[in-house]
GROMACS .gro file of C-alpha atoms in nm:
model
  180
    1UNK     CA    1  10.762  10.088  10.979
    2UNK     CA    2  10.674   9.762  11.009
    3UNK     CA    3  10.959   9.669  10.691
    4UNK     CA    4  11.215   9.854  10.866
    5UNK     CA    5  11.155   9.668  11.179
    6UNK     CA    6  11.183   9.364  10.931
    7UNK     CA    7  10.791   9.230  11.050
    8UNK     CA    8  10.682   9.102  10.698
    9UNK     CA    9  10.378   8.950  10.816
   10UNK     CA   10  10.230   9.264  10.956
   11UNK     CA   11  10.392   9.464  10.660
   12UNK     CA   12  10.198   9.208  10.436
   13UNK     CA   13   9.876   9.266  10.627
   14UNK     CA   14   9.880   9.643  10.676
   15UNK     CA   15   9.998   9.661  10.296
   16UNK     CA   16   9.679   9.404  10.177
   17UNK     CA   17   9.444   9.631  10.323
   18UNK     CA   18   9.612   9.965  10.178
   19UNK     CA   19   9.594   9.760   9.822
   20UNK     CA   20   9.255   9.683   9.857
   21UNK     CA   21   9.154  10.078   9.886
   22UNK     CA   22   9.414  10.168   9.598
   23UNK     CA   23   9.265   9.890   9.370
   24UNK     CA   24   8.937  10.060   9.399
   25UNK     CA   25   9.060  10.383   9.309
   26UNK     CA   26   9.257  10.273   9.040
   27UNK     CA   27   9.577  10.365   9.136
   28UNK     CA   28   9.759  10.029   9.014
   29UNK     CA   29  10.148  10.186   8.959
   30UNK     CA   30  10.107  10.276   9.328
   31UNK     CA   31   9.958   9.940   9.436
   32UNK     CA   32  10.223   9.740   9.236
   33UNK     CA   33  10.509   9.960   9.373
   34UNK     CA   34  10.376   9.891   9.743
   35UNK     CA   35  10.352   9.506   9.705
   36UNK     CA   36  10.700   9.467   9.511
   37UNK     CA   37  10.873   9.621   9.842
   38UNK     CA   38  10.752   9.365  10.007
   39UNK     CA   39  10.906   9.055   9.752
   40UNK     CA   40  11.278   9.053   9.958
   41UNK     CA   41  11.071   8.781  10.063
   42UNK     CA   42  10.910   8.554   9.841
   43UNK     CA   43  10.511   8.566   9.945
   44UNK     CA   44  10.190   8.455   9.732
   45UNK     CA   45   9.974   8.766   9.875
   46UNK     CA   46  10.220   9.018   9.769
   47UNK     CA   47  10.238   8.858   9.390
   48UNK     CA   48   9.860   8.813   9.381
   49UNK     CA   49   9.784   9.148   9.414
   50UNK     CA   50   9.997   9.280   9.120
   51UNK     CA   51   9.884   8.963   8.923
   52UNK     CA   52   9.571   9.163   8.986
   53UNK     CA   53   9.676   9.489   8.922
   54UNK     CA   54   9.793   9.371   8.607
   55UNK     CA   55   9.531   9.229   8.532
   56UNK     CA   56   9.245   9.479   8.623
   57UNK     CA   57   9.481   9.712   8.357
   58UNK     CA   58   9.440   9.422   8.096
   59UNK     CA   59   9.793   9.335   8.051
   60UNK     CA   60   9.724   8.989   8.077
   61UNK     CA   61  10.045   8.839   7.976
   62UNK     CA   62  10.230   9.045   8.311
   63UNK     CA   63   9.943   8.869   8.507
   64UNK     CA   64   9.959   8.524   8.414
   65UNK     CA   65  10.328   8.581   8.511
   66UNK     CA   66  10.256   8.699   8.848
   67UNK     CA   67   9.975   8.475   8.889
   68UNK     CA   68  10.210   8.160   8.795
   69UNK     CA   69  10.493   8.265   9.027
   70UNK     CA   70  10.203   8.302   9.301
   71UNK     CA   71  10.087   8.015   9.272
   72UNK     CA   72  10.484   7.856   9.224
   73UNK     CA   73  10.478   7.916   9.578
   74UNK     CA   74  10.123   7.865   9.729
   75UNK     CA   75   9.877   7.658   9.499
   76UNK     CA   76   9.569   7.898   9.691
   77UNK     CA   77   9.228   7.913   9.501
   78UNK     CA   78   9.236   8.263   9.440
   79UNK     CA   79   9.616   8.232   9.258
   80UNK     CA   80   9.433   7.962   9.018
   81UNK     CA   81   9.180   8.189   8.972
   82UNK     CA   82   9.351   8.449   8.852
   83UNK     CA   83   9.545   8.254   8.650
   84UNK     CA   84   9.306   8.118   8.491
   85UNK     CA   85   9.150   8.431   8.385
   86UNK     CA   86   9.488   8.556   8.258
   87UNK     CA   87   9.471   8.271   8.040
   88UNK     CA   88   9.104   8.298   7.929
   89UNK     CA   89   9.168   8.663   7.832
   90UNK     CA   90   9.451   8.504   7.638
   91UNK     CA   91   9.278   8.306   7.443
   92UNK     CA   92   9.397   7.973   7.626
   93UNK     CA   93   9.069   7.793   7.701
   94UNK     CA   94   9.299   7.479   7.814
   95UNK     CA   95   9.508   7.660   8.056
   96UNK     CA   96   9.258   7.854   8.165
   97UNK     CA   97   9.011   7.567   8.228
   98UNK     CA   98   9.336   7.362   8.407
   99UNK     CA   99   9.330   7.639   8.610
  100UNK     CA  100   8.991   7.747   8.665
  101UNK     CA  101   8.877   7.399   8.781
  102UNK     CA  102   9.188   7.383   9.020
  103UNK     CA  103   9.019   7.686   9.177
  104UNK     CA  104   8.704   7.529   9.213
  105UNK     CA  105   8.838   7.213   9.386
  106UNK     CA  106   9.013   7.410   9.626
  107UNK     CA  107   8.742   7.628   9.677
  108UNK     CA  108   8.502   7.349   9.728
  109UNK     CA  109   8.731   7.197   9.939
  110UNK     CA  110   8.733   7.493  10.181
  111UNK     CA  111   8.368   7.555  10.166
  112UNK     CA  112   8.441   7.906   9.979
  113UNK     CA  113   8.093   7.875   9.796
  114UNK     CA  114   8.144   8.270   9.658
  115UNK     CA  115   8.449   8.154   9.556
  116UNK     CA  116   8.329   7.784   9.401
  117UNK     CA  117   8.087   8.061   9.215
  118UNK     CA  118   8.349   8.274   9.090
  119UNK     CA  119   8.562   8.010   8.938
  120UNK     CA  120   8.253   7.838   8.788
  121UNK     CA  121   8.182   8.164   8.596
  122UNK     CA  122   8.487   8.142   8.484
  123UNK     CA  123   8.452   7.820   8.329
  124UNK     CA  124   8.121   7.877   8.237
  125UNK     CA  125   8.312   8.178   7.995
  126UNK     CA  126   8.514   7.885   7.844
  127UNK     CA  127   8.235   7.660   7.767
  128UNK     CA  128   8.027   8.027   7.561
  129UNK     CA  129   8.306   8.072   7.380
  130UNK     CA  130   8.341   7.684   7.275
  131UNK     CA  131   7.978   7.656   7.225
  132UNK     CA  132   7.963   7.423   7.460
  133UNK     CA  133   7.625   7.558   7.576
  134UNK     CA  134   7.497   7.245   7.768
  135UNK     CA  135   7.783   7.287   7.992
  136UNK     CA  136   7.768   7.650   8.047
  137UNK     CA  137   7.407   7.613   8.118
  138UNK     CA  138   7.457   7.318   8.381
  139UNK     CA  139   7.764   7.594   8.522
  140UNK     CA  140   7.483   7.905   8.517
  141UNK     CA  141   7.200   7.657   8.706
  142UNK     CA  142   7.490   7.583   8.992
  143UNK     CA  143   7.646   7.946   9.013
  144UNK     CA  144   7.285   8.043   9.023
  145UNK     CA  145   7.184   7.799   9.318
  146UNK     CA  146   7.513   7.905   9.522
  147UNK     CA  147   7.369   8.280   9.458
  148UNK     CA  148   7.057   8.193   9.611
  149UNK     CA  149   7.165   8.002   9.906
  150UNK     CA  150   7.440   8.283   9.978
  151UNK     CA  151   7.131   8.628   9.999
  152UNK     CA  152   7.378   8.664   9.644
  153UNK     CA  153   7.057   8.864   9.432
  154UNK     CA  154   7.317   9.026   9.169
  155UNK     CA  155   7.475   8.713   9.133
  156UNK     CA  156   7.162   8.522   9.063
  157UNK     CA  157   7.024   8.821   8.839
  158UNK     CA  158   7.343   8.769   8.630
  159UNK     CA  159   7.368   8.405   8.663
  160UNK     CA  160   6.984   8.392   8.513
  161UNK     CA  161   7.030   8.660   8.300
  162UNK     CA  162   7.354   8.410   8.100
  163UNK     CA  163   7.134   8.108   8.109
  164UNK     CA  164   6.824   8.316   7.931
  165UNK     CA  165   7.142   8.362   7.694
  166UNK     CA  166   7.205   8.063   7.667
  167UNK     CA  167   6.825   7.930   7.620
  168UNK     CA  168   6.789   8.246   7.343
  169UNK     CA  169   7.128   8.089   7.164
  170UNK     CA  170   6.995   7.760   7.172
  171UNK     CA  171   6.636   7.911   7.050
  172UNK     CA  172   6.446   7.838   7.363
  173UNK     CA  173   6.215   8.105   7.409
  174UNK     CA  174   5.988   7.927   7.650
  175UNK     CA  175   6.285   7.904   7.892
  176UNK     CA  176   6.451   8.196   7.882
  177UNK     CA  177   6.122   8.415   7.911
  178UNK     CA  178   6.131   8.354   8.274
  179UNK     CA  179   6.487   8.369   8.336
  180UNK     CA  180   6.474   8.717   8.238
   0.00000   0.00000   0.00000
């Protein structure tokens, strides 16, 4: 209704809330389908959430497209984000970093600490598979305060649980023990 009566800002709200409950559910043709109709107007929310779809499927090439065009048009934290996971499940540790670390200044910059979190466990994945393990582990300790300091206990389990993996890579019993 709120298309036909050519509202796209309410037809972009309504929709972001149905796409939330169909991205739980799985139903991604449906989600996609729902968000193009709303593209007769170029719009970074509409594009993010099939970047998302897309990428939740693993067709990561379709969302690093729909990530880039999202973020063409509004440079937002959570566009970076997904792009740079696109890229990281490409196999593009410098795009994905580029990106990543765009998302983490933005979301610093905003005071998005969940999302500072997110993006740093993103690069954190880049530095594990580079062997960069000092890195990762200095990305784990921050992710792992931010946990804390947000009531986050799954995120700290998992951000202690990685540095333990870390420590056991790096042969350091004595500080993973605790971790774990």
């Amino acid at each position: 209704h709120y298309l036909a009566a050519g509202d796209l800002e309410d037809a972009r709200a309504v929709t972001a809330r149905i796409s939330g409950y169909l991205e739980k559910r799985g139903y991604y043709t449906e989600l996609i389908r729902l968000n193009q109709e709303l593209l007769g107007e170029p719009h970074a929310e509409p594009m993010t959430w099939i970047a998302r779809s897309y990428l939740d499927q693993g067709d990561y090439g379709r969302a690093r497209e729909w990530y880039g065009r999202a973020v063409e048009i509004a440079p937002v934290a959570s566009a970076y984000n997904g792009l740079g996971m696109a890229y990281l499940y490409l196999g593009k540790h410098d795009q994905a970093r580029e990106n990543l670390q765009k998302a983490v200044d933005i979301y610093i910059s905003e005071g998005d600490r969940a999302g500072e979190a997110a993006g740093l466990q993103g690069l954190a994945s880049i530095d594990m598979e580079k062997s960069e393990f000092e890195a990762a582990h200095l990305k784990l300790q921050r992710i792992a305060e931010i946990s804390k300091g947000l009531g986050d206990l799954q995120g700290l389990a998992a951000a202690l649980q990685e540095m333990a993996r870390v420590d056991t890579i790096r042969h350091d019993y004595e500080a993973a023990r605790p971790r774990l």
